[in-house]
Structure formats: structure tokens, C-alpha cells
PDB file of C-alpha atoms and ligand atoms in Angstrom:
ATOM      1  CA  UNK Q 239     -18.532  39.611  -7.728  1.00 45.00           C
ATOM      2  CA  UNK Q 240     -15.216  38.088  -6.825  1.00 47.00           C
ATOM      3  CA  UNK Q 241     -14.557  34.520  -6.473  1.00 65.00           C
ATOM      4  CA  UNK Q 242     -13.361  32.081  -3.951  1.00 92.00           C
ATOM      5  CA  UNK Q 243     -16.101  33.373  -1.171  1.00 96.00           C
ATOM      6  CA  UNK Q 244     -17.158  30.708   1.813  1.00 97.00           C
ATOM      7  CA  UNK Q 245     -20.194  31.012   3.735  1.00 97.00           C
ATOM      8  CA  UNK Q 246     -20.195  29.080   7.524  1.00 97.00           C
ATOM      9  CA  UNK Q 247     -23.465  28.705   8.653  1.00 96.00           C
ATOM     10  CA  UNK Q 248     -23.992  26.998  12.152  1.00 92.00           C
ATOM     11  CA  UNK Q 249     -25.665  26.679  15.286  1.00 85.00           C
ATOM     12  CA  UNK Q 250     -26.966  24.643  18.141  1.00 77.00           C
ATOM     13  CA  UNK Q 251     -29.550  22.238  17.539  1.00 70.00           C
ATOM     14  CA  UNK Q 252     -33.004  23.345  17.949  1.00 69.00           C
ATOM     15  CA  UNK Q 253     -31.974  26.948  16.566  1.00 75.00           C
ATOM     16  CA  UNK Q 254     -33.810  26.015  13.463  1.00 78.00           C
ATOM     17  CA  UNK Q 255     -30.856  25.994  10.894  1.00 82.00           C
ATOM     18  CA  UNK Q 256     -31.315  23.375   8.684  1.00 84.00           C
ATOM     19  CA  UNK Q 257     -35.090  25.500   7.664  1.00 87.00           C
ATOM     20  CA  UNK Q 258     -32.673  28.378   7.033  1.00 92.00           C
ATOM     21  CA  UNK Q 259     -30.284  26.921   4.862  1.00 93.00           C
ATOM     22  CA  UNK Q 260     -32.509  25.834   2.420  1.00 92.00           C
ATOM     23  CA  UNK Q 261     -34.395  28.806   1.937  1.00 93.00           C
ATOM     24  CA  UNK Q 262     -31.152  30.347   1.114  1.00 95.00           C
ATOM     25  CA  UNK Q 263     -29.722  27.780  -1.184  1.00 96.00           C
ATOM     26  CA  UNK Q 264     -33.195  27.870  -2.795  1.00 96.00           C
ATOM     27  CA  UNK Q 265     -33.154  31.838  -2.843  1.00 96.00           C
ATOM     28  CA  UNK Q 266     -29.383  32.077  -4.075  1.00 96.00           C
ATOM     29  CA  UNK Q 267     -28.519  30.034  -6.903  1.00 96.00           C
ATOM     30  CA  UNK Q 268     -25.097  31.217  -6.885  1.00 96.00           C
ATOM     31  CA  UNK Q 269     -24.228  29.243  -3.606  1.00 97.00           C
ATOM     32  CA  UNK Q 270     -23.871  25.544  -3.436  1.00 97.00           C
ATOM     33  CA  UNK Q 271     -23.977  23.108  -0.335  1.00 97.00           C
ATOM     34  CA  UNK Q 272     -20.799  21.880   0.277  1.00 97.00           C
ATOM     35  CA  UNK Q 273     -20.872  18.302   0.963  1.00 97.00           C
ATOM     36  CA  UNK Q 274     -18.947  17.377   3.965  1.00 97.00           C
ATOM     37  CA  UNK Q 275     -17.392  13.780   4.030  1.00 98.00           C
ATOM     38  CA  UNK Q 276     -18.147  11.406   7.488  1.00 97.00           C
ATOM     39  CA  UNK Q 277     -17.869   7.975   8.934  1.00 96.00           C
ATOM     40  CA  UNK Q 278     -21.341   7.268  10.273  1.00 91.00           C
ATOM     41  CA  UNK Q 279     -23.366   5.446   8.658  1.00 90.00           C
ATOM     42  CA  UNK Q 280     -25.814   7.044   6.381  1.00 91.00           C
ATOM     43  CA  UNK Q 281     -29.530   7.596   7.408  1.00 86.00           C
ATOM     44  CA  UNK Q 282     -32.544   6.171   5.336  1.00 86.00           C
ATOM     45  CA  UNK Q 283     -32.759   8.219   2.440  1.00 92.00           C
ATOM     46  CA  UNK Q 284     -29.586   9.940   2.428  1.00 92.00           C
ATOM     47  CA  UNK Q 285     -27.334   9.594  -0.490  1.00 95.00           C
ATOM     48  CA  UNK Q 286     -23.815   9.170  -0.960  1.00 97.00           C
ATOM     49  CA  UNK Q 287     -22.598  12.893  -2.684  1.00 96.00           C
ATOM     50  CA  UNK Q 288     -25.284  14.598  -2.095  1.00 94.00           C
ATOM     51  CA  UNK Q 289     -26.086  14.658   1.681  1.00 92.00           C
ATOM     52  CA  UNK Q 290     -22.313  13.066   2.926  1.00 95.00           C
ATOM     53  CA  UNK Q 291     -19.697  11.761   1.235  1.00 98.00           C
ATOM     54  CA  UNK Q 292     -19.576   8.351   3.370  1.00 98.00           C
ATOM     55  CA  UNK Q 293     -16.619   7.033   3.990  1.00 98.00           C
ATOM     56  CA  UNK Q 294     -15.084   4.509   6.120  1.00 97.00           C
ATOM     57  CA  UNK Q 295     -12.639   5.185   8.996  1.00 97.00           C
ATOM     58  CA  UNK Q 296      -9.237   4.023   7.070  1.00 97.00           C
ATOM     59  CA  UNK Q 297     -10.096   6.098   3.763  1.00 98.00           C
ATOM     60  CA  UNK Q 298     -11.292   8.869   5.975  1.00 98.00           C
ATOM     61  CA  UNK Q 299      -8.359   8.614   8.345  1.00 98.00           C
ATOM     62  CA  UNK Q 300      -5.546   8.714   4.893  1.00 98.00           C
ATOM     63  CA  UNK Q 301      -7.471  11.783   3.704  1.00 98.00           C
ATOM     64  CA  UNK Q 302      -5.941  13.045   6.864  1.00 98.00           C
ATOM     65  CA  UNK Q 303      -2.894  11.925   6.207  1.00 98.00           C
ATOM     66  CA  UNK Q 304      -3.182  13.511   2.556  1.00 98.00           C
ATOM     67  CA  UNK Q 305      -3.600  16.909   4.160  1.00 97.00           C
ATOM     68  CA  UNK Q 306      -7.407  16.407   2.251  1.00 97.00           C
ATOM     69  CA  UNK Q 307      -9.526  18.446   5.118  1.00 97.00           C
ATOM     70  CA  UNK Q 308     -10.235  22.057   5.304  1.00 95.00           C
ATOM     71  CA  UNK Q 309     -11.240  21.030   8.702  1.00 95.00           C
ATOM     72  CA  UNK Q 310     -11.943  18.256  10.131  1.00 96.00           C
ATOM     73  CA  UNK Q 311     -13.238  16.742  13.818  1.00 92.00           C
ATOM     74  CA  UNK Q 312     -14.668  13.532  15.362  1.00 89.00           C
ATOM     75  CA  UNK Q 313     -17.872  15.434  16.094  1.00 80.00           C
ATOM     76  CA  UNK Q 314     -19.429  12.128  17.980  1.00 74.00           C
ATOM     77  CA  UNK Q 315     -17.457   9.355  19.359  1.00 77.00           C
ATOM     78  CA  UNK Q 316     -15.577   7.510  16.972  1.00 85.00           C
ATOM     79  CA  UNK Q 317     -17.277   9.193  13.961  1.00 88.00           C
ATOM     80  CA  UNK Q 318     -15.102  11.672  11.556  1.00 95.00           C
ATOM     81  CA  UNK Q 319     -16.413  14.819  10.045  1.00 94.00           C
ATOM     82  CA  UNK Q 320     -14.739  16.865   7.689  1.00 97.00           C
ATOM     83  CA  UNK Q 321     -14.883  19.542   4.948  1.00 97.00           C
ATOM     84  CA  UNK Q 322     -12.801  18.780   1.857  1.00 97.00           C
ATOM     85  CA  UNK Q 323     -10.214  20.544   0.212  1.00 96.00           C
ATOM     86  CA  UNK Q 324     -11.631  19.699  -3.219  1.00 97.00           C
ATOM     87  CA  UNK Q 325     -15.212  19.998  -2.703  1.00 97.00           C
ATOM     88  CA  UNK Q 326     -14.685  23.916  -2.171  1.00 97.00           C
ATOM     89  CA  UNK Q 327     -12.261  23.951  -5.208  1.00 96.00           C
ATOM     90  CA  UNK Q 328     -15.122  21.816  -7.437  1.00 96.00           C
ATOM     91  CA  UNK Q 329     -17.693  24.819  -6.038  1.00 97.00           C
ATOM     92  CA  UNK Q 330     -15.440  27.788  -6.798  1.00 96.00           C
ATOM     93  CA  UNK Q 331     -14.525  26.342 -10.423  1.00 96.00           C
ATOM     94  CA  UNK Q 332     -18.204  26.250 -11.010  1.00 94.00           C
ATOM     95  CA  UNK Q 333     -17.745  29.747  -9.937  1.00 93.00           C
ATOM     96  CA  UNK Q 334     -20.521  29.433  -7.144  1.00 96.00           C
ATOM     97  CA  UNK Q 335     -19.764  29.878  -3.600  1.00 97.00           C
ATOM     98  CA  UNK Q 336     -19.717  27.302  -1.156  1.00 98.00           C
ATOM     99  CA  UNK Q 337     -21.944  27.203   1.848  1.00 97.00           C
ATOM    100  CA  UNK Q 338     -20.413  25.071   4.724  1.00 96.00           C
ATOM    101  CA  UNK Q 339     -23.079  23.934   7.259  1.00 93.00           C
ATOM    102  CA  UNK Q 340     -20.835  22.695  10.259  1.00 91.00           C
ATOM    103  CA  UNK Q 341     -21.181  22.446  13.814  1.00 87.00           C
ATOM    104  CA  UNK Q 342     -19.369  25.705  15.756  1.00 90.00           C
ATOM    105  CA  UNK Q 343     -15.650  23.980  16.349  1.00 90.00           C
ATOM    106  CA  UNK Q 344     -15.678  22.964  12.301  1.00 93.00           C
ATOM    107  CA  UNK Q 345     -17.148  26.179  11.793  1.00 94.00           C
ATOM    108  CA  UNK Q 346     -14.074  28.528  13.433  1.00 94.00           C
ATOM    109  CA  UNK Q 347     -11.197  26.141  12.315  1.00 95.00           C
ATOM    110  CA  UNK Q 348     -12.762  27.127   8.693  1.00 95.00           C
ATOM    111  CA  UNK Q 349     -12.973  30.589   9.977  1.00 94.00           C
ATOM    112  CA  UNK Q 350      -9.636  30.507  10.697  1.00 93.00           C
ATOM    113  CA  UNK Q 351      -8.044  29.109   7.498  1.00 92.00           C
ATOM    114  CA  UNK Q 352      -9.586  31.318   5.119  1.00 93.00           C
ATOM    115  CA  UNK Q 353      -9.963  34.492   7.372  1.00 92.00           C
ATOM    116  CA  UNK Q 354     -10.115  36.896   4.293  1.00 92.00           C
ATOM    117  CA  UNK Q 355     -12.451  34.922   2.159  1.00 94.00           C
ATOM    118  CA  UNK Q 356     -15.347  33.860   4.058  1.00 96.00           C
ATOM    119  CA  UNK Q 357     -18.556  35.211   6.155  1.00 97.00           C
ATOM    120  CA  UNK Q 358     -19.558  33.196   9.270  1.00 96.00           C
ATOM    121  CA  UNK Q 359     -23.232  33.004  10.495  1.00 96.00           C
ATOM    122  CA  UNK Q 360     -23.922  31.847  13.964  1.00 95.00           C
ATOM    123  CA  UNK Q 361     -27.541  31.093  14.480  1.00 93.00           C
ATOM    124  CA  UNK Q 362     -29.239  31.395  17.816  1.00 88.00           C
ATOM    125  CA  UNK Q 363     -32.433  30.548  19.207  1.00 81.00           C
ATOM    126  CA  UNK Q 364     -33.950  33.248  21.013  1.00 79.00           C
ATOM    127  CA  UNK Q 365     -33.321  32.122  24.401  1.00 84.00           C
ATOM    128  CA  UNK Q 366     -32.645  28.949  26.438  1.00 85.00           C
ATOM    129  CA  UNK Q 367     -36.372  28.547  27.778  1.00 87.00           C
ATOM    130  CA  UNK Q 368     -37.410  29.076  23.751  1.00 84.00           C
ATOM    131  CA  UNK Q 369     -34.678  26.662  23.050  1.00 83.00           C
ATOM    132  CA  UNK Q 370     -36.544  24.297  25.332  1.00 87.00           C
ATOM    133  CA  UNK Q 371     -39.744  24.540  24.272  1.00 88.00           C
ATOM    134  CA  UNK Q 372     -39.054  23.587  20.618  1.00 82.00           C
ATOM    135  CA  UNK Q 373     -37.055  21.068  21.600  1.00 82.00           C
ATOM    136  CA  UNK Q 374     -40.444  19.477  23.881  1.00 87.00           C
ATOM    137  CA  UNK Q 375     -42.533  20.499  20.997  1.00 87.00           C
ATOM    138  CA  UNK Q 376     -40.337  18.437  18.478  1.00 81.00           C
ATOM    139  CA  UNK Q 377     -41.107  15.698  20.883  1.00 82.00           C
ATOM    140  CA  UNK Q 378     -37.761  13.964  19.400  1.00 77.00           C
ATOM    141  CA  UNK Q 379     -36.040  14.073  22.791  1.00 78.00           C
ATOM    142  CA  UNK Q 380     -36.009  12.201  26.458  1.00 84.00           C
ATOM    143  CA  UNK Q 381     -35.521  13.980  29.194  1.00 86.00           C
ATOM    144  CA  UNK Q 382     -31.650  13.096  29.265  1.00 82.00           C
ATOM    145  CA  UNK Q 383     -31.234  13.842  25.965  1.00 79.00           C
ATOM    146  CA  UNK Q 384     -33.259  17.200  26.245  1.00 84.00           C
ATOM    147  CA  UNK Q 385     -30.786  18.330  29.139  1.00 86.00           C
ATOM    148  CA  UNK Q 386     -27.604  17.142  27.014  1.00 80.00           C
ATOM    149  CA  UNK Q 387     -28.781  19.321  24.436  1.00 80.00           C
ATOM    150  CA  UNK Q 388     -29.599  22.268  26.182  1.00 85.00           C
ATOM    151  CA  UNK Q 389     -26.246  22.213  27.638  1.00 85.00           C
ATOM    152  CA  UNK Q 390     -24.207  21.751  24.553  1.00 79.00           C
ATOM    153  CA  UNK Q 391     -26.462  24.547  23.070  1.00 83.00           C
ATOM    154  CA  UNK Q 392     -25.501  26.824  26.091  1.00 86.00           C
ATOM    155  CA  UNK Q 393     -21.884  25.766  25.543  1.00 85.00           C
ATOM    156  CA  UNK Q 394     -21.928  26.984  21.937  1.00 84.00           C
ATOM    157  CA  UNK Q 395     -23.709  30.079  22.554  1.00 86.00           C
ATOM    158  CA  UNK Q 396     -20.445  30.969  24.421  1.00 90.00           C
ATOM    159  CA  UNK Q 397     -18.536  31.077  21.162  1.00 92.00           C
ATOM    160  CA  UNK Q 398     -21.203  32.994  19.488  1.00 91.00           C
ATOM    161  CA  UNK Q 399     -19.446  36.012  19.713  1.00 93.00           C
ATOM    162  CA  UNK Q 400     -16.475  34.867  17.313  1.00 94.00           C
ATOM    163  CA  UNK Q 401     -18.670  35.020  14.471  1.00 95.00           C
ATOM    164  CA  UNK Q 402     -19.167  37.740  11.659  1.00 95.00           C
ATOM    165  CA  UNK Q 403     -22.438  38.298  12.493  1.00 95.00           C
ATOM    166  CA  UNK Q 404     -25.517  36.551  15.103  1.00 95.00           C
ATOM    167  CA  UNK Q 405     -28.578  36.094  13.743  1.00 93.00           C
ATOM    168  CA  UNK Q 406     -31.532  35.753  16.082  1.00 90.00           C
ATOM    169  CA  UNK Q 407     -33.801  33.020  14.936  1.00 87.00           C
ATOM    170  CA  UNK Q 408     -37.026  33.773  16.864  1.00 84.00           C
ATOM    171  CA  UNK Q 409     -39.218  34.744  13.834  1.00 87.00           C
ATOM    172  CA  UNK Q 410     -38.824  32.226  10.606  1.00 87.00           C
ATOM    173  CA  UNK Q 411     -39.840  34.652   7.996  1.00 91.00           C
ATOM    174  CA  UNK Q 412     -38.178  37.519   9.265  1.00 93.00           C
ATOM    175  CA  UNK Q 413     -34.469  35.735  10.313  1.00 92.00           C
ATOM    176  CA  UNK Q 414     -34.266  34.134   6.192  1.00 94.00           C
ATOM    177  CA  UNK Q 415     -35.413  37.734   5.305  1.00 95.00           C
ATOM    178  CA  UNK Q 416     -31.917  38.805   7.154  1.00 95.00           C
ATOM    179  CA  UNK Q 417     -30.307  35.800   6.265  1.00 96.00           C
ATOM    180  CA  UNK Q 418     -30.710  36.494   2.702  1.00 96.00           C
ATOM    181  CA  UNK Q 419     -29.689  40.230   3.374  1.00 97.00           C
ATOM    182  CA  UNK Q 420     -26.661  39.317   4.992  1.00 97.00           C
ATOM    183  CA  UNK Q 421     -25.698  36.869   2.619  1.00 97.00           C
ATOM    184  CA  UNK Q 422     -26.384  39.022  -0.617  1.00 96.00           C
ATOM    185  CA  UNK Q 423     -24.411  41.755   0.691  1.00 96.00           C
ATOM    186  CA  UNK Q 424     -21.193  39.426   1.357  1.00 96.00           C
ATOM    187  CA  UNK Q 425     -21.367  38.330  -2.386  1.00 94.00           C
ATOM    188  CA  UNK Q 426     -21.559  41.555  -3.429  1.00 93.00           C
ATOM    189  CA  UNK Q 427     -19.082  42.906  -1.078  1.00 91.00           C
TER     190      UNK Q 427
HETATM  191  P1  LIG G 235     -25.336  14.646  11.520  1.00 92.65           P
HETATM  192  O1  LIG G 235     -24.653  13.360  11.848  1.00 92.65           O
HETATM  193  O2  LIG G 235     -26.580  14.872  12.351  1.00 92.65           O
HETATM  194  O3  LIG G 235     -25.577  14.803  10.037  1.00 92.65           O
HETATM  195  O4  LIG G 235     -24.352  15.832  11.890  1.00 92.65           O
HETATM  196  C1  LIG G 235     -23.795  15.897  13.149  1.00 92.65           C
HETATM  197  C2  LIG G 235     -23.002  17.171  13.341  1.00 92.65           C
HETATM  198  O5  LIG G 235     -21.853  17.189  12.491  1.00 92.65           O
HETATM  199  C3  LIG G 235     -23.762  18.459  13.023  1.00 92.65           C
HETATM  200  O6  LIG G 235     -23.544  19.365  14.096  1.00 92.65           O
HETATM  201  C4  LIG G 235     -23.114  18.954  11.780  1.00 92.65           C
HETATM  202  O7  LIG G 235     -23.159  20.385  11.682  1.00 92.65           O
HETATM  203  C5  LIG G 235     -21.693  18.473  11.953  1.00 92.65           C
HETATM  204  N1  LIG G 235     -20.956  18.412  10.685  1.00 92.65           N
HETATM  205  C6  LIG G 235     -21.431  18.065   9.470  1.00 92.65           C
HETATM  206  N2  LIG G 235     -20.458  18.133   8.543  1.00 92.65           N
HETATM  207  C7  LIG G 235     -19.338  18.550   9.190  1.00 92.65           C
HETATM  208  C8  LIG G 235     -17.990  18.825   8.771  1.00 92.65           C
HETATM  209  O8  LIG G 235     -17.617  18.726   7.611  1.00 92.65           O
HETATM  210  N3  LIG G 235     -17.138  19.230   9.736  1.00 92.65           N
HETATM  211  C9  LIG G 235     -17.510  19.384  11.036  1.00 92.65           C
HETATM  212  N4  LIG G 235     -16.594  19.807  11.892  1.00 92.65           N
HETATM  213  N5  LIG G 235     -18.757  19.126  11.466  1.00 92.65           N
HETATM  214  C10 LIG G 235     -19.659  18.721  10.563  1.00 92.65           C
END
């Protein structure tokens, strides 16, 4: 198995990703999350280097400066995102692969920078009106926010195509059963 592999997972919300990627990292040893750095502040229970590297705006904004990124975007308003340079170097010294969980912009600048080296994933619900319906069954969203979604999801699903490969989420069992397919056969590759 050679070294220095990335895997870009992404997709639009309500696709069912974050399900996905930890069946794989729980499947496949061998990878490791890669732990993006942000701004925002962190959520109850999440902990500095292990779900974010938190950061405030001026460190974030001289990591910039130091050329620290891989990629990196203000994803929301005013908050930063970014993958970092060193956390994919600490994951390929370890001689694991890094999986980069990233929303679809992050997820082709990556794409982009190490076109030889990685395998990107672009995970789709199986339709708009499916896409809807979790989203009312999740119950998480008002009717603004519902229709915001949706549309950003329908925006993304437009850049689907620049991706290695598009797996159809509409069955859990059977889209990690391809997932982990997919994924196996990269690292072998
Ligand atoms: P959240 O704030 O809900 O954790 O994440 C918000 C969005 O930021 C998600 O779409 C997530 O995929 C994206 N994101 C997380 N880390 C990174 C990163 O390092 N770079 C980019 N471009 N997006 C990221």
C-alpha cells in the first residue's frame, strides 16, 4: 500500500454523511479523521483536537498568512474553516491515511492540490423529495431553514459530477457496504 493517500468525503446536509463516515473510520483502521481547524465556537461536548481545532480569528487568519491551509474557506459568515497542512503530514507519518470530511468547495480545492494522491466521494441523497422528507422527519428545521437547505443541497448536487465517484445514499447498509468497497480498493490501488 503506498503512502500519502487522501480520502474527501462530502455532501449536502441531510445526505446522511456523518452515519457514513464513522462506519468507515470504525471499519478501516488504517484511515484517520483529519481534524479541520475553525473559528466558531465549539458545541457542547465537542473537544478541542479531536472534533475542531478551535481557534480564534487572528491565529486562524496568520495560519493564512503562514501558507498553513490545504484549503481553507469562510464556510458561514464570518467563521473560518480549514484543513491543515500538518494535520495530513501528522496522519501520513503515522502512516494512516487521512479522511477529510469537508463541505463540496473545501472538498475540490483539496481535490485540486493533491490531484494524484487522493479519492473524492460525493454523497447524495436519493432525490430532492427524499432529501425533504428526512429533513421533516429530523424535525431539526423551520420552514425557512428547510427551503435554505434544500436549495444549497440542489446547488451542490450541481458539482457532483467533479467527483471520483457518487455514491447514492438511499439504503444505509448497502451505501457503507460500497463505501467500504470503494474505499478499500483506493488503498489498495
Ligand atoms: P459545522 O460547523 O456544522 O461543524 O460544519 C459546517 C460545515 O463546514 C460543514 O459543511 C463541514 O463539512 C464544513 N467543514 C468542516 N471542516 C472544514 C474544512 O476544513 N474546510 C472546509 N472548507 N469546510 C469544512
Amino acid at each position: 500500500m503506498s503512502t500519502n493517500k487522501i480520502i474527501i468525503i462530502t455532501a449536502p446536509s441531510g445526505s446522511g454523511k456523518t452515519t457514513l463516515v464513522k462506519q468507515l473510520l470504525k471499519a478501516l483502521p488504517e484511515l484517520s479523521f483529519s481534524v479541520s481547524a475553525c473559528t466558531r465556537q465549539p458545541r457542547e461536548g465537542e473537544v478541542h483536537g479531536k472534533d475542531y481545532y478551535f481557534f480564534d480569528e487572528q491565529k486562524f487568519k496568520e495560519l493564512i498568512a503562514k501558507d498553513a491551509f490545504a484549503e481553507w474557506e469562510m464556510v458561514y459568515e464570518g467563521k473560518y474553516y480549514g484543513t491543515l497542512k500538518i494535520e495530513l503530514e501528522r496522519i501520513w507519518e503515522e502512516t494512516n491515511t487521512p479522511l477529510v470530511d469537508i463541505d463540496v468547495k473545501g472538498a475540490l480545492a483539496i481535490k485540486k492540490t493533491y490531484p494524484n494522491n487522493s479519492l473524492s466521494i460525493f454523497i447524495q441523497a436519493p432525490s430532492i423529495e427524499e432529501l425533504r422528507s428526512r429533513l421533516i422527519n429530523r424535525g431539526t428545521e423551520t420552514e425557512k431553514s428547510l427551503e435554505e437547505r434544500i436549495a444549497k443541497a440542489n446547488d451542490e448536487l450541481g458539482f457532483a459530477h467533479q467527483f471520483d465517484t457518487i455514491l447514492v445514499n438511499d439504503d444505509l447498509a448497502t451505501a457503507t457496504q460500497k463505501l467500504l468497497h470503494i474505499v478499500k480498493e483506493y488503498l489498495q490501488s
